[in-house]
mmCIF file of C-alpha atoms in Angstrom:
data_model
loop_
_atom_site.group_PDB
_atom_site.id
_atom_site.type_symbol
_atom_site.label_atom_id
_atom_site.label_comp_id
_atom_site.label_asym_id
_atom_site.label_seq_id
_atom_site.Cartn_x
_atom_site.Cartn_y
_atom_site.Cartn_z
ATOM 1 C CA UNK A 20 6.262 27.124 7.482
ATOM 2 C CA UNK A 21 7.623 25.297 4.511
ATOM 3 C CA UNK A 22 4.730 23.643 2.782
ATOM 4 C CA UNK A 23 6.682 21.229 0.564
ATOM 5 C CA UNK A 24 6.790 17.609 3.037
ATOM 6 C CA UNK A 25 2.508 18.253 2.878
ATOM 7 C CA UNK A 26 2.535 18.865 -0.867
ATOM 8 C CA UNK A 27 5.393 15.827 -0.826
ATOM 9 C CA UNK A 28 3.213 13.537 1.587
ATOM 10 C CA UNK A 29 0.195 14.023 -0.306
ATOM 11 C CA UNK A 30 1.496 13.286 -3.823
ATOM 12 C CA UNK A 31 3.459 10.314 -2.152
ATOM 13 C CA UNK A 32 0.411 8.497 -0.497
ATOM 14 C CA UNK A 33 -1.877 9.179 -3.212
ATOM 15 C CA UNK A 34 0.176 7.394 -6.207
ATOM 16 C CA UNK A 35 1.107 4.494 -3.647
ATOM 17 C CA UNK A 36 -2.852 4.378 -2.751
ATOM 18 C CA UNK A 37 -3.811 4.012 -6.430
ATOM 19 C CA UNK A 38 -0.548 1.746 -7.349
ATOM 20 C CA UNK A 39 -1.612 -0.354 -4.077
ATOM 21 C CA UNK A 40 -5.305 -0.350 -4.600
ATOM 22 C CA UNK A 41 -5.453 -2.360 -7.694
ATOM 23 C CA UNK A 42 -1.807 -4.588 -6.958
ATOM 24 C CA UNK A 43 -3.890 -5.071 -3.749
ATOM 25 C CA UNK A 44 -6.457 -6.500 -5.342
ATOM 26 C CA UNK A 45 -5.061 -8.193 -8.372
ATOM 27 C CA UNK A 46 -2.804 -9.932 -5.546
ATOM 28 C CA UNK A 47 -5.769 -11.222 -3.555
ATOM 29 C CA UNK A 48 -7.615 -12.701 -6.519
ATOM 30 C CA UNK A 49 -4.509 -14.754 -7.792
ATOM 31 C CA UNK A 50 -3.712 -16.002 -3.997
ATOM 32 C CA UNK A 51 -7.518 -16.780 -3.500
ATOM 33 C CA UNK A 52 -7.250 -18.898 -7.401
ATOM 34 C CA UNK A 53 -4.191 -20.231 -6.314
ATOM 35 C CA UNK A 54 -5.230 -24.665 -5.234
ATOM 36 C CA UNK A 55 -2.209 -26.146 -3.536
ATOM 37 C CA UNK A 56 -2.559 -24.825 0.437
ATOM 38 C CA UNK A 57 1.166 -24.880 0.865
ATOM 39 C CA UNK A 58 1.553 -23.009 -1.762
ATOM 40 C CA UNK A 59 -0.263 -20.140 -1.007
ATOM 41 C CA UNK A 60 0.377 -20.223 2.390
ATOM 42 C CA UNK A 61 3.658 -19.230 1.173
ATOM 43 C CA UNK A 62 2.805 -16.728 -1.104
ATOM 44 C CA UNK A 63 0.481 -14.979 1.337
ATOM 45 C CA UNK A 64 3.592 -15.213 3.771
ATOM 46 C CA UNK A 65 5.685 -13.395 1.227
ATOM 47 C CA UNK A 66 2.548 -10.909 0.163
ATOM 48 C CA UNK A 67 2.021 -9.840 4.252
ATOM 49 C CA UNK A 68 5.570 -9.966 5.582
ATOM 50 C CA UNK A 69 6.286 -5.888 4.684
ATOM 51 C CA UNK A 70 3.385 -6.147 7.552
ATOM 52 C CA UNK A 71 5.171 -7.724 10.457
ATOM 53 C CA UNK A 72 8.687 -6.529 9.256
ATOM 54 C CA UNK A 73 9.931 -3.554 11.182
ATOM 55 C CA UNK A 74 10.024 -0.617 8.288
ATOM 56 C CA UNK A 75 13.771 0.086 8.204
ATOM 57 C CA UNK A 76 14.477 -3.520 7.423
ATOM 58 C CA UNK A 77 12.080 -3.490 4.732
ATOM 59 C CA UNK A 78 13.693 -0.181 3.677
ATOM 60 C CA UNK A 79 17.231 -1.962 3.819
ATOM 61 C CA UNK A 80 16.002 -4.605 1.230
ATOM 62 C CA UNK A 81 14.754 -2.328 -1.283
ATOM 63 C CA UNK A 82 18.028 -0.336 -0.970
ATOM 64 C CA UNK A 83 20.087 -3.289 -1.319
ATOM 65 C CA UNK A 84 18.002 -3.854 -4.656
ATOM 66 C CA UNK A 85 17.239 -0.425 -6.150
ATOM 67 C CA UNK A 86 20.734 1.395 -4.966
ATOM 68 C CA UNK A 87 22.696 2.774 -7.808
ATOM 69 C CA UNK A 88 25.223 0.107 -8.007
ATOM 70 C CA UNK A 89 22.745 -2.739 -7.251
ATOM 71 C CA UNK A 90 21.096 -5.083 -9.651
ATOM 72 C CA UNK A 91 17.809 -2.991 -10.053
ATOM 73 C CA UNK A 92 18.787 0.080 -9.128
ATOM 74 C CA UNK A 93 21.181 -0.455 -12.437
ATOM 75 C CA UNK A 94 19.333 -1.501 -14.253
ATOM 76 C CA UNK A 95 16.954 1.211 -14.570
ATOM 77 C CA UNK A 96 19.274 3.643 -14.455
ATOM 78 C CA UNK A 97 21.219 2.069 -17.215
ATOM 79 C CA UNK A 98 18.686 1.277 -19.399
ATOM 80 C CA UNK A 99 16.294 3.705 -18.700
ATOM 81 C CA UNK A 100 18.178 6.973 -17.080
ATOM 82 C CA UNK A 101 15.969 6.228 -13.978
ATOM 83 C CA UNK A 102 17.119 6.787 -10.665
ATOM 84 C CA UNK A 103 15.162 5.249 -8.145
ATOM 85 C CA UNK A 104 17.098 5.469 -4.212
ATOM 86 C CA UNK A 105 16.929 9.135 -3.080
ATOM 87 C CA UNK A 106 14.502 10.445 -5.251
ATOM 88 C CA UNK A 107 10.608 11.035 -4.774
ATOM 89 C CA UNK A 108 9.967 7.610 -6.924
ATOM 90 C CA UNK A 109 11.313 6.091 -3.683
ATOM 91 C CA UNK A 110 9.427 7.527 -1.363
ATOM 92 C CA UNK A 111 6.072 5.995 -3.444
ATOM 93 C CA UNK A 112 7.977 2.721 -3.644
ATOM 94 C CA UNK A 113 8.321 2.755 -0.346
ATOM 95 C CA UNK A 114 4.938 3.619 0.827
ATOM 96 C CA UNK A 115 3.763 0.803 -1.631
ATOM 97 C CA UNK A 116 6.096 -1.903 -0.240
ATOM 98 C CA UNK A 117 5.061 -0.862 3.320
ATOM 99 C CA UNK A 118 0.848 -0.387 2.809
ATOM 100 C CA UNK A 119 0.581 -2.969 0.577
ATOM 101 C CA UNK A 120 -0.040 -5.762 2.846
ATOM 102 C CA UNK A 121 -3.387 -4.056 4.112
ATOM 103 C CA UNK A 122 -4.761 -3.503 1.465
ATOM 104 C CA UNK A 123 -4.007 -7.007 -0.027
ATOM 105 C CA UNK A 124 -5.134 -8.730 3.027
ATOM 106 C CA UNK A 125 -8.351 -6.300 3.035
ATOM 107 C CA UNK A 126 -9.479 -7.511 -0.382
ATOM 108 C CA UNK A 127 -8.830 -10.859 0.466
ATOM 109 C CA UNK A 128 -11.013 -11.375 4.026
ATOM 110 C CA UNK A 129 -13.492 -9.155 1.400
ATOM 111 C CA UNK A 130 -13.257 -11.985 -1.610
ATOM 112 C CA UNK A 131 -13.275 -14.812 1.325
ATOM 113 C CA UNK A 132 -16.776 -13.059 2.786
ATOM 114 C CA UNK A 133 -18.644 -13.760 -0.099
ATOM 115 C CA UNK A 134 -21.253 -16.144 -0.698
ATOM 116 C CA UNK A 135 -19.835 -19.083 -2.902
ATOM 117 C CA UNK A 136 -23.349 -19.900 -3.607
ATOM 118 C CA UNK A 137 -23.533 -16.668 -5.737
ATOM 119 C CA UNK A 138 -20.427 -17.855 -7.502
ATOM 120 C CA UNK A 139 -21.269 -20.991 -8.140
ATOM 121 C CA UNK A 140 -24.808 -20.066 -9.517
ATOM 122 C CA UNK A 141 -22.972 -17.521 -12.199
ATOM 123 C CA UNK A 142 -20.718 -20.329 -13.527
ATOM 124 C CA UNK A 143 -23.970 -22.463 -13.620
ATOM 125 C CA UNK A 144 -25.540 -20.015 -15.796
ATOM 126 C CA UNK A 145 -22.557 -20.144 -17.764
ATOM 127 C CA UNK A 146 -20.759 -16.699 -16.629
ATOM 128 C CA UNK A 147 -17.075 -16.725 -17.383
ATOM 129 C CA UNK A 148 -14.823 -16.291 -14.529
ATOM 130 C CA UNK A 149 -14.125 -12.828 -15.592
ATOM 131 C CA UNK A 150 -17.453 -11.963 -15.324
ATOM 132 C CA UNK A 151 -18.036 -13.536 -12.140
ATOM 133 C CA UNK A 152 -15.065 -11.423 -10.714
ATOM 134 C CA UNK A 153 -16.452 -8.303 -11.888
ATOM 135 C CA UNK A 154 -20.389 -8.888 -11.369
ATOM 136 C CA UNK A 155 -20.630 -10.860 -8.290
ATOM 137 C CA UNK A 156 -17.411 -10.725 -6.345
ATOM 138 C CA UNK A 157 -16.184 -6.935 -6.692
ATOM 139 C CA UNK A 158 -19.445 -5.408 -5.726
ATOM 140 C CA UNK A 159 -19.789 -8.218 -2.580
ATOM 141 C CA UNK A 160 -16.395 -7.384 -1.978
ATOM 142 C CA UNK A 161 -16.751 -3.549 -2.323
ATOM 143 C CA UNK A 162 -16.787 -2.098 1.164
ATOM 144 C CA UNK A 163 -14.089 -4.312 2.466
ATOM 145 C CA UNK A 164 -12.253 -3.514 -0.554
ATOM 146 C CA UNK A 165 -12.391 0.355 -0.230
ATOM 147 C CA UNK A 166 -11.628 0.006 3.793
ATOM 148 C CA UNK A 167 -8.262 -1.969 2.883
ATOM 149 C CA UNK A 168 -7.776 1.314 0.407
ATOM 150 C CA UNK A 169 -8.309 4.197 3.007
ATOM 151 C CA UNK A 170 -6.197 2.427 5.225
ATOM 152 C CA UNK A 171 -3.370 1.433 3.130
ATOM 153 C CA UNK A 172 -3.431 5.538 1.853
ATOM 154 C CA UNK A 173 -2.981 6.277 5.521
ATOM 155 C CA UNK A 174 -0.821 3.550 6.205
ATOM 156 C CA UNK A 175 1.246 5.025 2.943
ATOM 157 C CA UNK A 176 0.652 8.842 4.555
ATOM 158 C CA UNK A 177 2.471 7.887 8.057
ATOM 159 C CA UNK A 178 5.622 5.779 6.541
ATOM 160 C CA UNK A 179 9.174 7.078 7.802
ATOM 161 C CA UNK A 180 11.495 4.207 8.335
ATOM 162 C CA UNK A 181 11.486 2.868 4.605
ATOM 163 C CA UNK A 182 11.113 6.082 3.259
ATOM 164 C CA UNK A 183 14.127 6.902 5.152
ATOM 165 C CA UNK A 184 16.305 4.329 3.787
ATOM 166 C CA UNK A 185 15.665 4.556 0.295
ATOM 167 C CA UNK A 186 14.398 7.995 -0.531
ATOM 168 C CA UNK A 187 16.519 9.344 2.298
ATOM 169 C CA UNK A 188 15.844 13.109 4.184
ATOM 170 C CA UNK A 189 16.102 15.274 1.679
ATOM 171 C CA UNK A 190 14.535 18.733 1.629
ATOM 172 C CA UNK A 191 11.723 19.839 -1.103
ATOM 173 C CA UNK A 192 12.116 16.582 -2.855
ATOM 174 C CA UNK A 193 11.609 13.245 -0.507
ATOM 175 C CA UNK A 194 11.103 14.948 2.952
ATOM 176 C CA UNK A 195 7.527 13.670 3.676
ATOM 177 C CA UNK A 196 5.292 14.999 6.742
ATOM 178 C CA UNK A 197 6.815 12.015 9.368
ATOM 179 C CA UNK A 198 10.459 12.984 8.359
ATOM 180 C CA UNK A 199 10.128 16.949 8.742
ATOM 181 C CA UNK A 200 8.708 16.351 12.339
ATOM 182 C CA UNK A 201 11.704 13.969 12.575
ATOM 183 C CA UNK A 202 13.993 16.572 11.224
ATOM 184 C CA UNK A 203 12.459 19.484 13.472
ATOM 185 C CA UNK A 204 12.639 17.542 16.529
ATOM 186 C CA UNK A 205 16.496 16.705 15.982
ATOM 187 C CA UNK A 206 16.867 20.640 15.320
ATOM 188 C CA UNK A 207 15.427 21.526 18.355
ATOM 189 C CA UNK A 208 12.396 23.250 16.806
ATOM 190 C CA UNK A 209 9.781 22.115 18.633
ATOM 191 C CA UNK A 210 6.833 24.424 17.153
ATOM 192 C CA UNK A 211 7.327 23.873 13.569
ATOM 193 C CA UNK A 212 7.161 19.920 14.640
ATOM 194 C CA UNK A 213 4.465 20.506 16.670
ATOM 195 C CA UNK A 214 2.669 22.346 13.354
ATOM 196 C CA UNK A 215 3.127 19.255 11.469
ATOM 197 C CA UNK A 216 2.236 16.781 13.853
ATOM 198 C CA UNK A 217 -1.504 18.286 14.108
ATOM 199 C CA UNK A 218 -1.544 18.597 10.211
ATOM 200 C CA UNK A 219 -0.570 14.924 10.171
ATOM 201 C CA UNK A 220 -2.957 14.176 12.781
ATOM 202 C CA UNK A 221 -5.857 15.831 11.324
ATOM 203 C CA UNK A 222 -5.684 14.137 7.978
ATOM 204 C CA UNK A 223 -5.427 10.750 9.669
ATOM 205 C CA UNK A 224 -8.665 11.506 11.518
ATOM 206 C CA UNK A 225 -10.360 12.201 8.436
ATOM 207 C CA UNK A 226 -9.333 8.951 6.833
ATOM 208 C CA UNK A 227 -10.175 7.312 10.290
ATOM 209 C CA UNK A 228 -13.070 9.087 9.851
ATOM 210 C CA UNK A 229 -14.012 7.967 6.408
ATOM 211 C CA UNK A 230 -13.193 4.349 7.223
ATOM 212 C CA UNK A 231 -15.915 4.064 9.629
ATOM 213 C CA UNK A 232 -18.583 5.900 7.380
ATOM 214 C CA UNK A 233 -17.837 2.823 5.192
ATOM 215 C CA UNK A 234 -17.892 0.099 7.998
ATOM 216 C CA UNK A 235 -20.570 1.862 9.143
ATOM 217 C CA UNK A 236 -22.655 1.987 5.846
ATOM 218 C CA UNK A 237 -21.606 -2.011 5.582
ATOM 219 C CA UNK A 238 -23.442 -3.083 8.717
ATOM 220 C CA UNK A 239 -26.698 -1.075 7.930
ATOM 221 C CA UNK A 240 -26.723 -3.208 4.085
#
């Protein structure tokens, strides 16, 4: 059994958890500062729509941006020697773009949950906002925070039809778990697929399984 779309999963939806984690996060603070209500009703519209989008249309847009011959895509490639579409850089970007909006709405139903009081008594005593968002409304915020991160990692884990359109199908270097059981299937080799769907299935179990720990561990606080 060829080991490489585990090895390739694994790397893939562990950068985009990390990369998503603190975007996630950084996101939800600026929406939450943000004063004007049509204004970040818009910007939280924008921030969740990879959520509602289906994949491949998600995966169309950052093709028609990060191709070769398209205005990103170029200009990384160009300027940097880069190449983004069909490479494993795509497959994070990808993953990032697609679990993104769970983590980001995560950590902001986590920010929302806190007590204002607590807020409003650190800038009383004279705590700079800063401070506040690293004493008071991270560690409120935590398990909601690291529940948005364990599912945006799986959400990242499980993502074919973006990966597909950028990073494309390609063997040992952006074939993730979800594409070889795609590419199995379509061969007609039904036991290697079947191989990788109960790999897939028990790492998404233990990340299930790790998500209620946490919820879990936040209702007995």
């Amino acid at each position: 059994m060829d080991m490489t779309p585990i090895l390739i999963s694994c790397r893939t939806a562990g950068a985009a958890g990390i990369i998503t984690f603190f975007a996630g996060i950084a996101a939800a603070k600026l929406v939450l500062a943000i004063r004007r209500d049509w204004f970040r009703i818009l910007v939280d519209g924008i921030l969740t729509l990879p959520l509602v989008l289906p994949p491949t249309v998600a995966g169309f847009f950052l093709l028609y941006l990060f191709g070769v011959k398209r205005p990103l895509g170029r200009f990384f490639l160009e300027y940097f020697g880069v190449k983004i579409a069909f490479s494993w850089g795509a497959t994070v970007l990808a993953a990032v773009v697609i679990s993104f909006p769970l983590m980001y709405r995560s950590a902001r139903g986590a920010f929302e949950q806190v007590d204002e009081n607590l807020i409003f008594a650190g800038r009383t005593l004279g705590l700079s906002e800063w401070t506040i968002f690293w004493k008071i409304l991270i560690p409120g915020a935590w398990p909601g925070i690291v529940s948005g991160g364990v599912l945006a990692f799986a959400r990242g884990l499980g993502e074919f039809g973006a990966t597909a359109m950028i990073a494309g199908n390609i063997a040992g270097k952006t074939r993730t778990l979800p594409l070889a059981i795609y590419s199995e299937v379509a061969a007609g080799s039904m036991e290697r697929a079947g191989v990788y769907v109960w790999i897939i299935v028990a790492i998404s179990l233990l990340i299930v399984g790790v998500w209620n720990l946490t919820v879990l561990r936040k209702r007995k606080r």
